[in-house]
Each structure stands twice: as C-alpha cells, then as structure tokens.
Coordinates of C-alpha atoms in Angstrom, one line a residue:
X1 CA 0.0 0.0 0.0
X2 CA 1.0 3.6 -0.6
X3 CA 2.0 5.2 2.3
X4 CA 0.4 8.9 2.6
X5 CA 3.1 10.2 4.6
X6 CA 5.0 9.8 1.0
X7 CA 2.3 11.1 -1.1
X8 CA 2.9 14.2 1.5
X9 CA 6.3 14.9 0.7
X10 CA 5.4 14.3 -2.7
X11 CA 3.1 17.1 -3.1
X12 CA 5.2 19.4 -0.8
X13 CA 8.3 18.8 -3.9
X14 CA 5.6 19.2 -6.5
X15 CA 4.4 22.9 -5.4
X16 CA 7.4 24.3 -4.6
X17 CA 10.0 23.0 -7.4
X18 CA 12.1 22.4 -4.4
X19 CA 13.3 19.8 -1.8
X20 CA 14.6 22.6 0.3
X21 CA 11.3 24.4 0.3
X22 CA 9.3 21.7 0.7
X23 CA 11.7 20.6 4.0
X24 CA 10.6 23.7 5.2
X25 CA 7.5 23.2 4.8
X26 CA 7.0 19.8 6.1
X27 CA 9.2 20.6 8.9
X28 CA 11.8 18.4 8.3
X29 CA 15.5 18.2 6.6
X30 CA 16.1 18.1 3.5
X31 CA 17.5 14.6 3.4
X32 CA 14.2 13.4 4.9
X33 CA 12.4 14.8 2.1
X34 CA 14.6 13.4 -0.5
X35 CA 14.3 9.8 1.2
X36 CA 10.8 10.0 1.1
X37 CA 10.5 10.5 -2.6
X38 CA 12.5 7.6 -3.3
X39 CA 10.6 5.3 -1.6
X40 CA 7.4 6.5 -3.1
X41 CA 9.1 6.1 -6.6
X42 CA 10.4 2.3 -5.8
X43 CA 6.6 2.0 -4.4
X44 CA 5.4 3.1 -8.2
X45 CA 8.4 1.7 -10.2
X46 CA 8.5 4.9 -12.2
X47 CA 10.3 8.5 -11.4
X48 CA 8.6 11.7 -10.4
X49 CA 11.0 14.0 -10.4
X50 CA 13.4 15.4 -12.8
X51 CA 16.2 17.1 -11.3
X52 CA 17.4 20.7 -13.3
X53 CA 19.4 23.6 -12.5
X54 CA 16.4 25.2 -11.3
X55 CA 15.0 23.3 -9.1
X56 CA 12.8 19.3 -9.0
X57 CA 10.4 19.0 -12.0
X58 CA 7.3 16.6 -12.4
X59 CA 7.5 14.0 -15.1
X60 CA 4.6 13.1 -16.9
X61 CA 4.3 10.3 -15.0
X62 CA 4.5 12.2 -11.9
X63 CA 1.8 14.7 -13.2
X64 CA -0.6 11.4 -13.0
X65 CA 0.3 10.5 -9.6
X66 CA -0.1 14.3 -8.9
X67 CA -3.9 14.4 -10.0
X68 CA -4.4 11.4 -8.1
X69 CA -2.4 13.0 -4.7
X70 CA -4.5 16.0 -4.7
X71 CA -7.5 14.2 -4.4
X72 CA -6.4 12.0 -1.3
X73 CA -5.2 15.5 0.3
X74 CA -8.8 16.6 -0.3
X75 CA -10.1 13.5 1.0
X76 CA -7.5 13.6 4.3
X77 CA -8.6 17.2 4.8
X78 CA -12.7 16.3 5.1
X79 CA -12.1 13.0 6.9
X80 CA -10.3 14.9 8.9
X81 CA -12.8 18.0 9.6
X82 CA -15.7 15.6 9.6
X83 CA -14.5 14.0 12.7
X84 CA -13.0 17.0 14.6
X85 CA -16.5 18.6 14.0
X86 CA -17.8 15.4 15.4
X87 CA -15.7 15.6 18.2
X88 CA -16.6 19.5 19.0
X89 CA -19.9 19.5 18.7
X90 CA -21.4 19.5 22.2
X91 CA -22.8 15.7 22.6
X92 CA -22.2 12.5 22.7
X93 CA -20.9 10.2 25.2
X94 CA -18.5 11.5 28.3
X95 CA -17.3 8.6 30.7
X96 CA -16.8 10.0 34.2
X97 CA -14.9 7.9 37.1
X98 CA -14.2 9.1 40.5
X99 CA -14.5 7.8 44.1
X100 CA -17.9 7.3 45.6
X101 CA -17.8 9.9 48.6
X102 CA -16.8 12.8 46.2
X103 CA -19.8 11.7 43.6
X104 CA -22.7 10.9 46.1
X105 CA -21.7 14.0 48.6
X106 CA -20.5 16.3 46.7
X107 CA -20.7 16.8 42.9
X108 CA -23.6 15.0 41.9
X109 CA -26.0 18.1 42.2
X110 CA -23.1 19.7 39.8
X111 CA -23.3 16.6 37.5
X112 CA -27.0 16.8 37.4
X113 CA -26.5 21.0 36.4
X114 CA -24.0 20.1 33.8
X115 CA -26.5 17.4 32.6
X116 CA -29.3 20.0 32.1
X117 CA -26.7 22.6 30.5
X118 CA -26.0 20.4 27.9
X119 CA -28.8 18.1 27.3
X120 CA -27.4 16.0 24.5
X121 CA -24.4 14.6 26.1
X122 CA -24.7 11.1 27.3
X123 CA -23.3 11.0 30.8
X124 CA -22.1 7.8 32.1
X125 CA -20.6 8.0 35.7
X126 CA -18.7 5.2 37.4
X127 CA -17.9 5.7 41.6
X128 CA -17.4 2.0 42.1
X129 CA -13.9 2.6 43.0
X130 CA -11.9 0.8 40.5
X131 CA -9.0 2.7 38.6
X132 CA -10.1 3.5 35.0
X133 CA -7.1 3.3 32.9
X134 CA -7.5 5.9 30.6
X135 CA -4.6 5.2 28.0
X136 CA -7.4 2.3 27.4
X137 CA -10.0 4.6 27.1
X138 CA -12.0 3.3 29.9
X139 CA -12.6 6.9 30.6
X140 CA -12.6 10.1 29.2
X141 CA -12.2 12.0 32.5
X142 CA -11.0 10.6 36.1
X143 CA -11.3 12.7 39.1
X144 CA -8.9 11.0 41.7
X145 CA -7.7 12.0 45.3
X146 CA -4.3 11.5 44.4
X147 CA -1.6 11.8 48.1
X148 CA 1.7 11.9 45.9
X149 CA 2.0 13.4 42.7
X150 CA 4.6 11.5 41.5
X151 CA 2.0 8.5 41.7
X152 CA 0.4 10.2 38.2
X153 CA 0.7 8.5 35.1
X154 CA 3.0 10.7 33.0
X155 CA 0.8 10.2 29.7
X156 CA -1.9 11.8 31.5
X157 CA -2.7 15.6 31.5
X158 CA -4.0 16.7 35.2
X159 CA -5.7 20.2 36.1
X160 CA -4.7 20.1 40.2
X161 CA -7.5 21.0 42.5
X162 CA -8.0 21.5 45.8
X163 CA -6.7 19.3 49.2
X164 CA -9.2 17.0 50.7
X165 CA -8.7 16.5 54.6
X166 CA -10.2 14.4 56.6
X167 CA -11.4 13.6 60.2
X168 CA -12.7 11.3 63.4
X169 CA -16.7 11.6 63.5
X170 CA -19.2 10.0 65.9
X171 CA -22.8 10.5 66.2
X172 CA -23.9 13.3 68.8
X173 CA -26.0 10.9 70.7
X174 CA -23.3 8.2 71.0
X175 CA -20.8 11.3 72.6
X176 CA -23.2 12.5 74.6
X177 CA -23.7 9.0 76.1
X178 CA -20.2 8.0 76.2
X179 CA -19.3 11.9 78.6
X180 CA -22.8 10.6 81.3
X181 CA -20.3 7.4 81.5
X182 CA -21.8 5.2 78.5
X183 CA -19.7 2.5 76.9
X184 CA -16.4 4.0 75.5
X185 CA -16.9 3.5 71.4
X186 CA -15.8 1.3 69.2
X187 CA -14.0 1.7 65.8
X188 CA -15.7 1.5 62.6
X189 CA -13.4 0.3 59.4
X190 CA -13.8 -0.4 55.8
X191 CA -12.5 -3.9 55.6
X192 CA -8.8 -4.1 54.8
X193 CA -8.7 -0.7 56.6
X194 CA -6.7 -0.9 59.9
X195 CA -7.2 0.3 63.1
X196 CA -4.8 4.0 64.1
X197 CA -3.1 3.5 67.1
X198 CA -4.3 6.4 69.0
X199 CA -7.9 4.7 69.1
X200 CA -6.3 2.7 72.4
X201 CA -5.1 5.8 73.9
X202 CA -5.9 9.0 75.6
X203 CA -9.7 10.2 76.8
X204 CA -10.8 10.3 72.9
X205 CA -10.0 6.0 72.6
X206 CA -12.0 3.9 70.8
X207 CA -11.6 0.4 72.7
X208 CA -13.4 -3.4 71.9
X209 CA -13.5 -5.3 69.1
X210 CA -13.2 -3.2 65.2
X211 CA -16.7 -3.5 63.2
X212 CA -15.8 -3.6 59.8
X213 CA -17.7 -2.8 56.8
X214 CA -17.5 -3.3 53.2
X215 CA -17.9 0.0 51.2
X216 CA -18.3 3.5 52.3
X217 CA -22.2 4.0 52.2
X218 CA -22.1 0.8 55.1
X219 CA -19.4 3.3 57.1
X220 CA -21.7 6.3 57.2
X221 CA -24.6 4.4 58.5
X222 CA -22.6 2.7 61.0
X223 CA -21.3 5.5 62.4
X224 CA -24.9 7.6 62.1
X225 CA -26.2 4.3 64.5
X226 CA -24.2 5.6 67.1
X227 CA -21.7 2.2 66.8
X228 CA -18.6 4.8 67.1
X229 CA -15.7 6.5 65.8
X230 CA -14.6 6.4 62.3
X231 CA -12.7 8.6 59.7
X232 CA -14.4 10.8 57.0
X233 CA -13.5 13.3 54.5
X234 CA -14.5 16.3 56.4
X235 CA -17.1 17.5 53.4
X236 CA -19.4 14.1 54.4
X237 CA -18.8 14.5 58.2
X238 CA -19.0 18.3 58.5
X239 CA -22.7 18.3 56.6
X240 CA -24.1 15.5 58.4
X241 CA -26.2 17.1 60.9
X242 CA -26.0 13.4 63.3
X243 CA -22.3 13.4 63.2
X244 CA -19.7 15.3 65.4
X245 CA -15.9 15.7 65.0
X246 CA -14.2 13.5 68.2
X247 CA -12.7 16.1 70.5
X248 CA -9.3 16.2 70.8
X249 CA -8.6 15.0 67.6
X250 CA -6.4 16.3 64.7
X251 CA -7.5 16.3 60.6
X252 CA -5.2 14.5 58.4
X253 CA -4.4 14.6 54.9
X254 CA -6.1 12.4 52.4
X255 CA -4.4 13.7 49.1
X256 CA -5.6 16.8 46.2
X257 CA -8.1 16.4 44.1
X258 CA -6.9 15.6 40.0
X259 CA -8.8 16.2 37.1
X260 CA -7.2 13.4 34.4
X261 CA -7.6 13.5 30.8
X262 CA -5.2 11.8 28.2
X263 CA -4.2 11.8 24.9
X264 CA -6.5 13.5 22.2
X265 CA -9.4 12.7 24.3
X266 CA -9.0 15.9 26.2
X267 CA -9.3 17.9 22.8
X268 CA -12.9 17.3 22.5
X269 CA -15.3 20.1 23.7
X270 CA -17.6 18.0 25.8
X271 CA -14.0 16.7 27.8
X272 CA -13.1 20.7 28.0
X273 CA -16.4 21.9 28.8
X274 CA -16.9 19.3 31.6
X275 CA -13.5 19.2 33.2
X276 CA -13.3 23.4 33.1
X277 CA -17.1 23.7 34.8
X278 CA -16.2 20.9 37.4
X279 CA -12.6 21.9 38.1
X280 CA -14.5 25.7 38.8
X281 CA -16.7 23.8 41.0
X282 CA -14.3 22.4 43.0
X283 CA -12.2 25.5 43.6
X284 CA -15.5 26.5 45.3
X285 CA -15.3 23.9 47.6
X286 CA -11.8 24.3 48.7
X287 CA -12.7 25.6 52.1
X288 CA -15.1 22.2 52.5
X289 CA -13.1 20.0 51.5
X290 CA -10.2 21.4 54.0
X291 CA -12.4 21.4 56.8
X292 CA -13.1 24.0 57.6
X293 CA -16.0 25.9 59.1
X294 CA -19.7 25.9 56.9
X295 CA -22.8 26.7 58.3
X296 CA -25.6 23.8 58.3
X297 CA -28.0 26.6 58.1

C-alpha cells in the first residue's frame, strides 16, 4: 500500500519546485524529504522528479500520480474536519470515574446542572472505586484523590485542584452518652482498613472489638447508629447534621483532588467543557473540602 506520509512529501516537492522548500515546509531536513521521494518512486516503479538547474520537476508520470495525490489531500482534509466537527460538537458520550464519597456527597447536584446545561451529552458516571485506565479509554475523564503526585501517570494531563482532609466523627448521641459514663466506642473500618493507634489511647479511645464494613455507604450508616468513631472526609462528616468531630482529635491529609484526561481525548469540547465547569466547582469547595467551618443553616 502507498503510504500517505509519501504522497505528503510528494506534493510538498511538486508545489514548490524544491526539496529545500518543501523541508521547510514539512518541517523536516532536506535529506528526509529526499528519502521519502525515493521510496514513493520504488513504491510506483517509475520516477517523479526530474532534477534541473532550477529546481525538482514533475514527469509526466508524476503529473498522473499528482492528479491522483490531490484528491487524497482533499479526502485527508474532510475525513479529517468531519471528525473534529464530530468531536466539538457538544454531545455524545462522556465517561466519568471518580470515588464514591466525592460523587454521592459532593458533585452529583453539579453533575446533574452540567446534565441540564447540555442536554445531548450522554453521561455515564462510574464511583465504584476501581481505577479506570484511561490510556485504554475506559474513561474520558478521572477525578482521583491523588496523596503523591509523583504516583500520576505521566501520559496523563492533570488540572490540580484542591486538598481533601479528613477527620474522626461520631454520632452526637453516642458522645453525649459515652461523657454521662456510656460504653467508650468502638471503631468503625472499611474492611482491609486498619485500626490508628491512637484509638487505644488518651480520653478520645475507641476500645473493643473493630466492626468492619465493606464499602463507604455501610461506614456512614454505621457511624450515624451511634456504633462509634470512624474517619471521614470532612465535606461528608462536616454536613451531616448526626455526626460530630471526636474532641481532641487532629485532621489528616487524604491527598488533592486531579482532574485526568489523556491523549487527544482531552481535545474534544464535551472533555473541556466538563472538566473546566467541574474543576471551577471544585475550587468553590476548597474551604469544605479542607475542613473548615460551613454553616448547616
């Protein structure tokens, strides 16, 4: 088969009367260029070029192979504006992945006002906590708490947004109970999570046997029953009106949010649109997601 690349360089020769010019051009060297040529003309079995004084002229052969040439460029050309027009237009499927807490407390009602903005693009959101590689296009767009940056895929293109801490929460009943002399708590994990040391010690201890969990929704409501202490990012704990923060206890550090695109996925205006309105959104946030004061009013 013909390669087009050749056919390129072809042309390029052909309108300027020069391999020099048509290096320039192409962006290449000359020598490039000139290899190119010859392996289009072994391709053909006939020469294109003839070489004067004045420059690279087409042969009558090559004014054939011309004709044809043009007509592939025009073809490349609106093959190639058919699908970028394709890929700007605003619809059409975008593939969402991000961890449960931030999609079920957080951005969904932001989700559901990109949704109405832009009616004809097919959302389909994943928060089952799975990676999504994107090199394999399991996902357009990834929003991942990420702790060390140097953890990022370098194919990937990030926009950075803000830090997410996180806290120790217990229902306000169970607290109140456990200051008149109730049962001291007990600690609530996700399975495979273990237990921080400083549960055993100090007034704020958590003592017994762990109850465990399996996902994140199972946490919240275990905690909300008054069962005991647990760790939350501090935009779930802080807006639950059931749940306090343990006294005496410190926020840590879960990571900063990434927005993640890759390759020419990002180029298309539905990827832009999204990850600019949702990397705004999140900016917003920044004082929730640190922990800091918000009013439940």
């Amino acid at each position: 088969m013909i390669d087009w690349d050749d056919v390129r360089y072809f042309l390029a020769v052909a309108r300027s009367g020069s391999v020099r010019a048509a290096a320039e051009v192409l962006g290449v060297n000359h020598a490039t260029v000139l290899r190119r040529i010859a392996h289009l003309e072994e391709r053909l079995g006939t020469q294109m070029f003839e070489k004067l004084p004045s420059g690279y002229r087409v042969t009558v052969a090559g004014e054939e192979v011309r004709e044809l040439a043009e007509k592939m460029e025009a073809s490349s050309h609106q093959l190639e504006t058919r699908v970028l027009g394709r890929d700007q237009s605003v619809r059409g499927l975008l593939r969402v992945t991000l961890p449960s807490p931030l999609a079920g407390y957080l951005l969904m009602p932001d989700f559901a006002e990109f949704a109405r903005l832009h009616p004809d693009i097919e959302m389909d959101v994943s928060s089952s906590g799975e990676l999504a590689n994107l090199t394999n296009r399991e996902a357009d767009v990834a929003i991942r708490v990420v702790y060390d940056r140097k953890t990022l895929p370098l194919n990937l293109h990030g926009l950075k947004g803000a830090e997410v801490f996180g806290g120790f929460y217990i229902s306000a009943d169970r607290l109140a109970a456990w200051r008149t002399g109730g049962p001291e708590p007990r600690w609530i994990a996700i399975s495979g999570h273990g237990v921080p040391a400083w549960t055993s010690e100090g007034e704020s201890r958590a003592t017994g046997t762990p109850f465990r969990t399996t996902d994140f929704e199972a946490q919240v409501a275990a905690v909300r029953q008054g069962i005991g202490i647990t760790t939350l990012p501090c935009f779930v704990g802080d807006a639950d009106p059931l749940l306090v923060r343990v006294p005496d206890t410190e926020l840590h550090l879960y990571g900063t949010v990434w927005l993640l695109t890759q390759g020419e996925a990002r180029k298309t205006k539905r990827v832009r649109l999204f990850t600019e309105f949702i990397s705004g959104r999140l900016a917003a946030y920044a004082p929730r997601l640190a922990g800091l004061p918000i009013s439940r009013d």
